[in-house]
Coordinates of C-alpha atoms and ligand atoms in Angstrom, one line a residue:
M1 CA -13.7 -3.8 12.5
V2 CA -14.7 -4.3 8.7
V3 CA -13.5 -7.4 7.1
P4 CA -14.2 -7.6 3.3
T5 CA -14.5 -11.1 1.9
Y6 CA -14.5 -12.6 -1.4
N7 CA -14.1 -16.5 -1.3
E8 CA -12.8 -16.6 2.1
A9 CA -14.9 -19.6 3.5
A10 CA -11.8 -21.7 4.2
G11 CA -10.3 -19.3 6.8
I12 CA -13.0 -16.7 7.9
E13 CA -14.2 -18.8 10.9
R14 CA -10.8 -19.0 12.3
L15 CA -10.3 -15.1 11.9
I16 CA -13.7 -14.5 13.4
S17 CA -12.9 -16.5 16.6
S18 CA -9.4 -15.4 17.0
L19 CA -10.5 -11.7 16.7
S20 CA -13.4 -12.3 19.2
D21 CA -10.7 -13.6 21.6
V22 CA -8.8 -10.7 21.3
F23 CA -11.8 -8.3 21.8
A24 CA -12.7 -10.4 25.1
Q25 CA -9.1 -10.7 26.6
N26 CA -8.7 -6.9 26.1
S27 CA -12.2 -6.0 27.2
L28 CA -12.9 -4.3 24.0
D29 CA -16.4 -3.9 23.0
G30 CA -15.8 -4.7 19.4
E31 CA -18.0 -5.6 16.4
I32 CA -16.9 -7.5 13.4
I33 CA -18.7 -6.5 10.2
V34 CA -17.9 -8.8 7.3
V35 CA -18.8 -7.5 3.9
D36 CA -19.3 -10.4 1.7
D37 CA -19.8 -10.0 -2.2
N38 CA -21.9 -13.0 -2.7
S39 CA -18.9 -15.2 -2.7
P40 CA -19.4 -18.4 -4.7
D41 CA -17.7 -20.4 -2.0
G42 CA -20.6 -19.5 0.7
T43 CA -18.6 -17.3 2.8
G44 CA -21.6 -15.1 3.5
A45 CA -23.6 -18.2 4.9
V46 CA -20.7 -19.3 7.0
V47 CA -20.7 -15.9 8.6
D48 CA -24.3 -15.8 9.0
R49 CA -24.2 -18.9 11.1
L50 CA -21.3 -17.6 13.2
A51 CA -23.4 -14.5 14.2
Q52 CA -25.0 -16.7 16.8
M53 CA -21.8 -17.3 18.6
Y54 CA -19.6 -14.4 18.0
P55 CA -20.0 -10.4 17.5
V56 CA -20.2 -10.6 14.0
R57 CA -22.7 -9.5 11.4
C58 CA -22.6 -9.9 7.7
L59 CA -23.4 -7.3 5.1
H60 CA -24.3 -9.2 2.0
R61 CA -23.8 -7.5 -1.4
P62 CA -25.0 -8.9 -4.7
G63 CA -21.7 -9.3 -6.5
K64 CA -18.0 -8.6 -6.5
L65 CA -18.1 -4.8 -6.1
G66 CA -14.4 -4.2 -4.8
L67 CA -12.5 -4.0 -1.6
S68 CA -12.6 -0.4 -0.9
S69 CA -16.4 0.1 -1.6
G70 CA -16.8 -3.0 0.7
V71 CA -14.9 -1.4 3.5
I72 CA -16.9 2.0 3.0
D73 CA -20.2 0.1 3.1
G74 CA -19.2 -1.8 6.2
W75 CA -18.4 1.3 7.9
K76 CA -21.9 2.6 7.0
F77 CA -23.4 -0.7 8.3
A78 CA -21.5 -0.5 11.7
R79 CA -23.1 0.4 14.9
P80 CA -23.5 4.2 14.9
E81 CA -22.1 4.5 18.4
S82 CA -18.7 2.9 17.4
E83 CA -16.1 5.7 17.7
A84 CA -13.4 3.7 15.9
L85 CA -13.9 2.2 12.4
G86 CA -11.3 -0.3 11.1
A87 CA -10.4 -2.6 8.3
M88 CA -8.5 -5.7 8.1
D89 CA -8.2 -8.9 5.6
A90 CA -9.7 -12.0 6.1
D91 CA -6.9 -14.1 5.3
F92 CA -4.9 -13.9 8.5
S93 CA -2.2 -11.6 6.8
H94 CA -3.1 -9.0 9.3
D95 CA -1.9 -9.9 13.0
V96 CA -5.0 -10.0 15.2
R97 CA -2.8 -9.4 18.3
V98 CA -2.1 -6.0 16.9
V99 CA -5.8 -4.8 17.2
P100 CA -5.5 -3.7 21.0
K101 CA -2.6 -1.8 20.0
L102 CA -4.3 0.3 17.2
V103 CA -7.2 0.8 19.7
A104 CA -4.6 2.1 22.4
A105 CA -3.2 4.6 19.8
L106 CA -6.6 6.0 19.3
E107 CA -7.2 6.2 23.0
A108 CA -3.8 8.0 23.4
G109 CA -5.1 10.7 20.9
F110 CA -4.1 9.7 17.6
G111 CA -6.7 10.0 15.0
L112 CA -5.4 7.3 12.8
A113 CA -3.5 4.1 13.7
V114 CA -1.9 2.1 10.6
G115 CA -0.5 -1.5 11.1
S116 CA 2.8 -1.2 9.2
R117 CA 5.0 -3.5 7.8
Y118 CA 7.5 -0.7 7.0
V119 CA 8.4 0.7 10.5
P120 CA 10.9 -1.1 12.9
G121 CA 9.5 -4.3 14.1
G122 CA 7.3 -4.9 11.1
G123 CA 7.8 -6.9 8.1
I124 CA 6.7 -9.4 5.5
E125 CA 6.9 -13.2 5.7
N126 CA 6.5 -15.6 2.8
W127 CA 5.6 -13.0 0.1
P128 CA 7.1 -13.9 -3.4
L129 CA 9.8 -11.3 -4.5
K130 CA 7.4 -10.0 -7.1
R131 CA 4.9 -9.0 -4.5
K132 CA 7.5 -7.4 -2.5
I133 CA 8.6 -5.4 -5.3
T134 CA 5.1 -4.4 -6.4
S135 CA 4.4 -3.3 -3.0
L136 CA 7.7 -1.1 -2.8
V137 CA 6.8 0.5 -6.1
A138 CA 3.2 1.3 -5.2
I139 CA 4.4 2.9 -2.0
A140 CA 7.1 4.9 -3.7
L141 CA 4.5 6.4 -6.1
A142 CA 2.4 7.7 -3.2
K143 CA 5.3 8.9 -1.1
P144 CA 4.8 12.6 -1.8
L145 CA 1.3 12.4 -0.4
T146 CA 2.2 11.7 3.4
R147 CA 4.8 10.6 5.9
V148 CA 3.2 7.5 6.6
R149 CA 5.4 4.6 5.4
D150 CA 3.1 1.8 4.8
I151 CA 0.6 3.6 2.5
T152 CA -1.0 0.8 1.1
S153 CA -1.8 -0.9 4.5
G154 CA -5.2 -2.3 4.4
F155 CA -5.0 -2.8 8.3
F156 CA -5.9 0.2 10.4
L157 CA -8.1 1.9 12.9
V158 CA -9.8 5.4 12.3
R159 CA -11.6 7.8 14.5
R160 CA -15.1 8.0 13.1
S161 CA -15.1 11.7 13.4
A162 CA -12.1 11.9 11.1
L163 CA -14.4 10.8 8.3
E164 CA -17.1 13.0 8.7
G165 CA -17.7 15.0 5.4
V166 CA -14.8 13.3 3.7
D167 CA -15.5 11.9 0.2
L168 CA -13.7 8.5 -0.1
D169 CA -13.4 7.3 -3.4
P170 CA -14.6 3.6 -3.5
I171 CA -12.4 2.6 -6.3
G172 CA -10.0 -0.4 -6.2
F173 CA -8.1 -2.1 -3.5
K174 CA -6.5 0.6 -1.3
I175 CA -8.9 2.1 1.1
G176 CA -6.1 2.9 3.5
L177 CA -4.5 5.2 1.0
E178 CA -7.8 7.0 0.6
V179 CA -8.1 7.4 4.4
I180 CA -4.4 8.4 4.9
A181 CA -4.7 10.9 2.1
K182 CA -8.0 12.5 2.8
A183 CA -9.3 11.8 6.4
H184 CA -9.2 14.6 9.1
Y185 CA -7.4 12.5 11.6
G186 CA -4.9 14.9 13.0
R187 CA -2.0 12.9 14.4
V188 CA -1.3 9.5 12.9
T189 CA 0.9 6.7 14.3
E190 CA 2.1 3.4 12.6
V191 CA 2.0 0.2 14.7
P192 CA 4.4 -2.3 13.5
Y193 CA 3.2 -5.9 12.6
V194 CA 4.7 -8.8 10.4
F195 CA 2.6 -9.4 7.4
T196 CA 2.2 -13.1 6.7
D197 CA 1.1 -14.4 3.3
R198 CA -2.3 -16.2 3.3
V199 CA -2.4 -20.0 3.6
A200 CA -6.1 -20.7 2.6
G201 CA -7.6 -19.4 -0.6
E202 CA -6.2 -17.0 -3.2
S203 CA -5.1 -13.6 -3.6
K204 CA -7.6 -11.3 -5.5
L205 CA -4.9 -8.4 -6.2
N206 CA -4.7 -8.7 -10.2
Q207 CA -3.8 -6.4 -13.0
K208 CA -7.0 -4.7 -12.8
E209 CA -6.5 -3.8 -9.3
I210 CA -3.1 -2.3 -10.0
F211 CA -4.4 -0.4 -12.9
N212 CA -7.2 0.8 -10.3
Y213 CA -4.5 1.9 -8.0
L214 CA -2.8 4.0 -10.6
K215 CA -6.1 5.7 -11.3
Q216 CA -6.7 6.2 -7.6
L217 CA -3.4 7.9 -7.1
R218 CA -4.0 10.1 -10.4
K219 CA -7.3 11.3 -8.6
I220 CA -5.6 12.0 -5.3
Y221 CA -2.7 14.0 -6.9
A222 CA -5.2 16.0 -9.0
G223 CA -7.3 16.7 -6.0
R224 CA -4.3 18.2 -4.2
L225 CA -3.0 20.2 -7.2
L226 CA -6.2 21.4 -8.9
P227 CA -7.5 23.7 -6.0
R228 CA -4.0 25.4 -5.9
R229 CA -4.2 26.0 -9.6
N230 CA -7.6 27.5 -9.2
R231 CA -6.5 29.7 -6.4
A232 CA -3.6 31.1 -8.7
Ligands
LIG301 N1 -16.2 -7.7 -0.3 C1 -15.1 -8.0 -1.2 N2 -13.9 -8.4 -0.6 C2 -12.6 -8.4 -1.4 C3 -12.7 -8.1 -2.7 N3 -11.5 -8.3 -3.2 C4 -10.8 -8.6 -2.3 N4 -11.5 -8.8 -1.2 C5 -11.1 -9.1 0.2 O1 -10.0 -8.2 0.8 C6 -9.0 -8.9 1.5 C7 -7.8 -8.5 0.8 O2 -7.7 -9.4 -0.4 P1 -6.4 -10.5 -0.7 O3 -6.9 -11.2 -2.0 O4 -6.1 -11.1 0.5 O5 -5.3 -9.3 -1.3 P2 -3.8 -9.5 -0.9 O6 -3.7 -9.7 0.4 O7 -3.3 -8.0 -1.4 O8 -3.2 -10.5 -1.7 C8 -9.4 -10.3 1.7 O9 -10.2 -10.4 2.8 C9 -10.3 -10.5 0.4 O10 -11.2 -11.5 0.5 C10 -14.1 -7.6 -3.3 O11 -14.3 -7.3 -4.4 N5 -15.1 -7.6 -2.5
LIG302 MG1 -4.3 -10.9 1.5

């Protein structure tokens, strides 16, 4: 499970210990990869210290290179024998108790299991109205691409084989969208969870990331339309 971090020192220990507990309680041989972009608050050093106690390793990158590229680099850094690759945030917005359900979905034959706020049982707590609207608009723009409802989810597990030969664009914030739109996962399922807004630290979603999302969408739509035009 890859956890990208930028200034998450306040909550990262709690996340790593909770996720490790979930692994142990469910007999999961999981590994946590934290990808830290040289956080000024020292998140990377905190994780290095925790590596003695928990199944976690930190990939240190030299500066803030972005969430999606962090997840992609984290997957490359993960043990090659791991058949399932995942992503989740460091700020406890993503419910660690859902992780075993994502694993069970892959075991049941799904190639991709997406933690979802927008299926029955899922939801959002404590998000400002502005954030909720931004999310709904972002999802509406991507709607024609897939039947997955929570297309901007950053909480998911995918079969490693589904990513083989797939050219994931490291742009911006929405690695889930790249995977949903491009990976060869066969069947996909959405597992409901309630997203809770972070209590520690600050959101890194800003205007620049919103612009990156639009750029990402444009590239995905172009990738789908252009080959058809070439065939004609
Ligand atoms: N490595 C890395 N992690 C990032 C970057 N931007 C955001 N993150 C992490 O990605 C996760 C999601 O970011 P967050 O600020 O919580 O976004 P929000 O939940 O959409 O408000 C958190 O764990 C962040 O620390 C980045 O540039 N590099
Ligand atoms: Mg967050």
